[in-house]
PDB file of C-alpha atoms and ligand atoms in Angstrom:
ATOM      1  CA  MET A   1     127.725 123.983 110.545  1.00  0.00           C
ATOM      2  CA  ALA A   2     129.831 120.564 111.800  1.00  0.00           C
ATOM      3  CA  LEU A   3     129.202 116.491 112.856  1.00  0.00           C
ATOM      4  CA  ARG A   4     128.253 116.164 116.069  1.00  0.00           C
ATOM      5  CA  ASN A   5     128.824 112.591 117.903  1.00  0.00           C
ATOM      6  CA  ILE A   6     125.829 110.122 118.330  1.00  0.00           C
ATOM      7  CA  VAL A   7     124.882 109.072 121.693  1.00  0.00           C
ATOM      8  CA  THR A   8     123.751 105.675 121.482  1.00  0.00           C
ATOM      9  CA  GLU A   9     121.664 103.059 123.691  1.00  0.00           C
ATOM     10  CA  GLY A  10     123.227 102.344 127.057  1.00  0.00           C
ATOM     11  CA  ASP A  11     123.581 105.875 127.850  1.00  0.00           C
ATOM     12  CA  PRO A  12     121.434 107.185 130.605  1.00  0.00           C
ATOM     13  CA  ILE A  13     120.885 110.372 128.511  1.00  0.00           C
ATOM     14  CA  LEU A  14     118.916 108.723 125.930  1.00  0.00           C
ATOM     15  CA  ARG A  15     116.818 108.079 128.745  1.00  0.00           C
ATOM     16  CA  LYS A  16     115.984 111.922 130.536  1.00  0.00           C
ATOM     17  CA  ARG A  17     113.399 114.466 129.706  1.00  0.00           C
ATOM     18  CA  SER A  18     114.688 116.998 127.587  1.00  0.00           C
ATOM     19  CA  ARG A  19     113.635 120.682 128.572  1.00  0.00           C
ATOM     20  CA  GLU A  20     111.968 123.070 126.671  1.00  0.00           C
ATOM     21  CA  ILE A  21     113.419 125.799 124.576  1.00  0.00           C
ATOM     22  CA  ASP A  22     113.280 129.494 126.003  1.00  0.00           C
ATOM     23  CA  GLU A  23     114.999 131.283 122.817  1.00  0.00           C
ATOM     24  CA  ILE A  24     116.007 130.594 119.733  1.00  0.00           C
ATOM     25  CA  THR A  25     119.549 131.453 120.389  1.00  0.00           C
ATOM     26  CA  PRO A  26     122.260 131.424 117.692  1.00  0.00           C
ATOM     27  CA  ARG A  27     123.471 128.581 119.449  1.00  0.00           C
ATOM     28  CA  ILE A  28     119.848 126.824 119.376  1.00  0.00           C
ATOM     29  CA  VAL A  29     119.868 127.824 115.610  1.00  0.00           C
ATOM     30  CA  LYS A  30     123.358 126.027 115.107  1.00  0.00           C
ATOM     31  CA  LEU A  31     122.284 123.130 116.906  1.00  0.00           C
ATOM     32  CA  LEU A  32     119.654 122.306 114.542  1.00  0.00           C
ATOM     33  CA  ASP A  33     121.424 123.037 111.572  1.00  0.00           C
ATOM     34  CA  ASP A  34     124.182 120.533 112.861  1.00  0.00           C
ATOM     35  CA  MET A  35     121.415 117.741 114.022  1.00  0.00           C
ATOM     36  CA  ALA A  36     120.854 118.083 110.386  1.00  0.00           C
ATOM     37  CA  GLU A  37     124.210 117.327 109.116  1.00  0.00           C
ATOM     38  CA  THR A  38     124.217 114.655 111.191  1.00  0.00           C
ATOM     39  CA  MET A  39     121.650 113.180 110.185  1.00  0.00           C
ATOM     40  CA  TYR A  40     121.880 113.919 106.492  1.00  0.00           C
ATOM     41  CA  TYR A  41     125.917 112.359 106.936  1.00  0.00           C
ATOM     42  CA  ASP A  42     126.245 108.740 104.860  1.00  0.00           C
ATOM     43  CA  ASN A  43     122.215 108.784 104.873  1.00  0.00           C
ATOM     44  CA  ARG A  44     122.518 107.388 107.828  1.00  0.00           C
ATOM     45  CA  GLY A  45     119.056 108.683 108.890  1.00  0.00           C
ATOM     46  CA  ILE A  46     115.246 110.075 108.788  1.00  0.00           C
ATOM     47  CA  GLY A  47     114.813 111.938 111.893  1.00  0.00           C
ATOM     48  CA  ILE A  48     117.142 113.111 114.836  1.00  0.00           C
ATOM     49  CA  ALA A  49     116.617 114.029 117.776  1.00  0.00           C
ATOM     50  CA  ALA A  50     118.677 116.616 120.037  1.00  0.00           C
ATOM     51  CA  VAL A  51     119.154 114.044 122.773  1.00  0.00           C
ATOM     52  CA  GLN A  52     120.981 111.640 120.392  1.00  0.00           C
ATOM     53  CA  VAL A  53     123.616 114.984 120.017  1.00  0.00           C
ATOM     54  CA  GLY A  54     123.720 114.347 123.274  1.00  0.00           C
ATOM     55  CA  VAL A  55     121.284 118.374 124.517  1.00  0.00           C
ATOM     56  CA  LEU A  56     118.661 117.410 126.617  1.00  0.00           C
ATOM     57  CA  ARG A  57     116.505 119.927 124.687  1.00  0.00           C
ATOM     58  CA  ARG A  58     112.775 119.304 122.822  1.00  0.00           C
ATOM     59  CA  ALA A  59     113.380 119.699 119.123  1.00  0.00           C
ATOM     60  CA  PHE A  60     113.917 117.062 116.840  1.00  0.00           C
ATOM     61  CA  ILE A  61     114.242 117.503 112.660  1.00  0.00           C
ATOM     62  CA  VAL A  62     113.048 114.856 109.939  1.00  0.00           C
ATOM     63  CA  ASP A  63     113.296 114.753 106.860  1.00  0.00           C
ATOM     64  CA  ILE A  64     111.927 111.567 105.054  1.00  0.00           C
ATOM     65  CA  GLY A  65     112.176 112.936 101.755  1.00  0.00           C
ATOM     66  CA  ASP A  66     108.937 113.802 100.565  1.00  0.00           C
ATOM     67  CA  GLU A  67     107.976 117.440  99.709  1.00  0.00           C
ATOM     68  CA  HIS A  68     108.518 118.296 103.122  1.00  0.00           C
ATOM     69  CA  GLY A  69     112.063 118.844 102.599  1.00  0.00           C
ATOM     70  CA  ARG A  70     113.656 119.158 106.582  1.00  0.00           C
ATOM     71  CA  ILE A  71     111.348 120.208 108.904  1.00  0.00           C
ATOM     72  CA  ASN A  72     112.464 121.034 112.306  1.00  0.00           C
ATOM     73  CA  PHE A  73     110.535 120.765 115.435  1.00  0.00           C
ATOM     74  CA  ILE A  74     110.956 122.882 118.281  1.00  0.00           C
ATOM     75  CA  ASN A  75     108.501 121.990 121.667  1.00  0.00           C
ATOM     76  CA  PRO A  76     106.396 120.413 120.025  1.00  0.00           C
ATOM     77  CA  GLU A  77     103.718 118.794 121.028  1.00  0.00           C
ATOM     78  CA  ILE A  78     100.973 116.074 119.270  1.00  0.00           C
ATOM     79  CA  THR A  79      97.842 117.003 119.999  1.00  0.00           C
ATOM     80  CA  TYR A  80      95.898 114.651 117.679  1.00  0.00           C
ATOM     81  CA  ARG A  81      96.282 110.638 117.154  1.00  0.00           C
ATOM     82  CA  GLU A  82      93.953 108.917 114.862  1.00  0.00           C
ATOM     83  CA  GLY A  83      94.444 104.871 113.742  1.00  0.00           C
ATOM     84  CA  GLU A  84      97.101 102.736 113.688  1.00  0.00           C
ATOM     85  CA  GLN A  85     100.079 101.398 111.992  1.00  0.00           C
ATOM     86  CA  THR A  86     102.354  99.162 112.360  1.00  0.00           C
ATOM     87  CA  CYS A  87     106.051 100.574 110.859  1.00  0.00           C
ATOM     88  CA  SER A  88     109.535  99.126 110.612  1.00  0.00           C
ATOM     89  CA  GLU A  89     111.764 101.391 112.321  1.00  0.00           C
ATOM     90  CA  GLY A  90     115.754 101.469 113.213  1.00  0.00           C
ATOM     91  CA  CYS A  91     117.371 104.866 114.601  1.00  0.00           C
ATOM     92  CA  LEU A  92     121.254 105.807 114.514  1.00  0.00           C
ATOM     93  CA  SER A  93     121.236 105.562 118.489  1.00  0.00           C
ATOM     94  CA  VAL A  94     120.387 102.320 118.197  1.00  0.00           C
ATOM     95  CA  PRO A  95     122.551 100.883 116.092  1.00  0.00           C
ATOM     96  CA  GLY A  96     122.501  97.309 113.752  1.00  0.00           C
ATOM     97  CA  LYS A  97     118.857  96.832 115.622  1.00  0.00           C
ATOM     98  CA  SER A  98     115.006  97.263 113.670  1.00  0.00           C
ATOM     99  CA  ALA A  99     111.904  96.476 114.570  1.00  0.00           C
ATOM    100  CA  GLU A 100     107.848  96.437 114.388  1.00  0.00           C
ATOM    101  CA  VAL A 101     106.067  99.275 116.214  1.00  0.00           C
ATOM    102  CA  LEU A 102     102.341  99.956 116.388  1.00  0.00           C
ATOM    103  CA  ARG A 103     102.257 103.865 115.572  1.00  0.00           C
ATOM    104  CA  PRO A 104      98.953 105.988 114.922  1.00  0.00           C
ATOM    105  CA  GLU A 105      98.049 106.144 111.293  1.00  0.00           C
ATOM    106  CA  LYS A 106      97.340 109.931 111.491  1.00  0.00           C
ATOM    107  CA  ILE A 107      98.668 112.886 113.639  1.00  0.00           C
ATOM    108  CA  HIS A 108      98.833 116.230 114.147  1.00  0.00           C
ATOM    109  CA  ILE A 109     101.291 118.453 115.587  1.00  0.00           C
ATOM    110  CA  LYS A 110     101.943 122.196 117.105  1.00  0.00           C
ATOM    111  CA  ALA A 111     105.111 123.655 117.399  1.00  0.00           C
ATOM    112  CA  LEU A 112     107.903 125.951 117.020  1.00  0.00           C
ATOM    113  CA  ASP A 113     109.934 126.766 113.846  1.00  0.00           C
ATOM    114  CA  ILE A 114     113.532 127.118 113.195  1.00  0.00           C
ATOM    115  CA  ASN A 115     112.455 131.426 113.599  1.00  0.00           C
ATOM    116  CA  GLY A 116     110.570 130.866 116.466  1.00  0.00           C
ATOM    117  CA  ASN A 117     106.757 130.960 114.426  1.00  0.00           C
ATOM    118  CA  PRO A 118     104.186 128.289 115.433  1.00  0.00           C
ATOM    119  CA  PHE A 119     103.021 126.363 113.113  1.00  0.00           C
ATOM    120  CA  GLU A 120     101.145 122.969 113.036  1.00  0.00           C
ATOM    121  CA  MET A 121     101.115 119.866 110.285  1.00  0.00           C
ATOM    122  CA  ASP A 122      98.492 117.185 109.745  1.00  0.00           C
ATOM    123  CA  ALA A 123     100.947 114.069 109.104  1.00  0.00           C
ATOM    124  CA  GLU A 124     100.077 110.424 108.287  1.00  0.00           C
ATOM    125  CA  GLY A 125     101.742 107.273 106.987  1.00  0.00           C
ATOM    126  CA  LEU A 126     105.557 107.372 106.992  1.00  0.00           C
ATOM    127  CA  LEU A 127     106.029 110.843 108.154  1.00  0.00           C
ATOM    128  CA  ALA A 128     103.412 110.323 111.095  1.00  0.00           C
ATOM    129  CA  ASP A 129     105.867 107.787 112.214  1.00  0.00           C
ATOM    130  CA  CYS A 130     108.937 109.085 112.368  1.00  0.00           C
ATOM    131  CA  ILE A 131     107.493 112.165 113.914  1.00  0.00           C
ATOM    132  CA  CYS A 132     106.390 109.971 116.596  1.00  0.00           C
ATOM    133  CA  HIS A 133     109.815 108.065 117.106  1.00  0.00           C
ATOM    134  CA  GLU A 134     111.545 111.308 117.425  1.00  0.00           C
ATOM    135  CA  TYR A 135     108.253 112.695 119.990  1.00  0.00           C
ATOM    136  CA  ASP A 136     108.968 109.855 121.871  1.00  0.00           C
ATOM    137  CA  HIS A 137     113.386 110.670 122.349  1.00  0.00           C
ATOM    138  CA  LEU A 138     112.570 113.940 123.829  1.00  0.00           C
ATOM    139  CA  ASP A 139     111.018 111.600 127.063  1.00  0.00           C
ATOM    140  CA  GLY A 140     113.270 109.047 127.286  1.00  0.00           C
ATOM    141  CA  ILE A 141     111.986 106.143 124.971  1.00  0.00           C
ATOM    142  CA  LEU A 142     113.516 103.933 122.587  1.00  0.00           C
ATOM    143  CA  PHE A 143     111.700 102.574 119.511  1.00  0.00           C
ATOM    144  CA  VAL A 144     112.813  99.162 121.271  1.00  0.00           C
ATOM    145  CA  ASP A 145     110.691  99.719 123.933  1.00  0.00           C
ATOM    146  CA  LYS A 146     107.807  99.865 122.393  1.00  0.00           C
ATOM    147  CA  ALA A 147     108.509  96.924 119.473  1.00  0.00           C
ATOM    148  CA  ILE A 148     106.227  94.410 119.298  1.00  0.00           C
ATOM    149  CA  PRO A 149     107.487  90.921 121.280  1.00  0.00           C
ATOM    150  CA  GLY A 150     109.479  89.121 119.185  1.00  0.00           C
ATOM    151  CA  THR A 151     110.169  91.643 116.209  1.00  0.00           C
ATOM    152  CA  ILE A 152     113.114  92.818 117.503  1.00  0.00           C
ATOM    153  CA  GLU A 153     116.450  92.161 114.690  1.00  0.00           C
ATOM    154  CA  ALA A 154     119.914  92.585 114.097  1.00  0.00           C
ATOM    155  CA  VAL A 155     120.127  94.746 110.742  1.00  0.00           C
ATOM    156  CA  ASN A 156     123.277  95.762 108.705  1.00  0.00           C
ATOM    157  CA  ALA A 157     124.347  99.075 110.188  1.00  0.00           C
ATOM    158  CA  GLU A 158     124.140 100.726 107.218  1.00  0.00           C
ATOM    159  CA  LYS A 159     120.625 100.633 106.828  1.00  0.00           C
TER     160      LYS A 159
HETATM  161 NI1   NI B 201     115.841 107.525 117.221  1.00  0.00          NI
END
């Protein structure tokens, strides 16, 4: 595995739509492993999308520190959204900022895992928030785009 550079706000690649992954090659597996290493490094994040390391592919990883551990999502599709929650968010690609964002309280998502096997899961609370945040990255959307007006704040970049 290897650390990859994080693309930050202002780079136009973050605004592009990521493309579906046709085949899970060793290169894609390495991409996901590198993304995980980059996310875990210095405990910086709980989620990361491929575009954040400059690769426009529909894949992301989340690990909110719960019993699921690291979850890999390839070609994901959120098929159900219910309710609403106010979430305090940050992003590795938007260092030094946090904001509050309205997200669904519960979701259902389908995706492929790192072996190419389809899976589906329900998520709620922080996990639903994190998945929705990463899912938005696949379509070029950043959390600051959805921030509740007046809630964007400067934060310690280490947070
Ligand atoms: Ni992000």
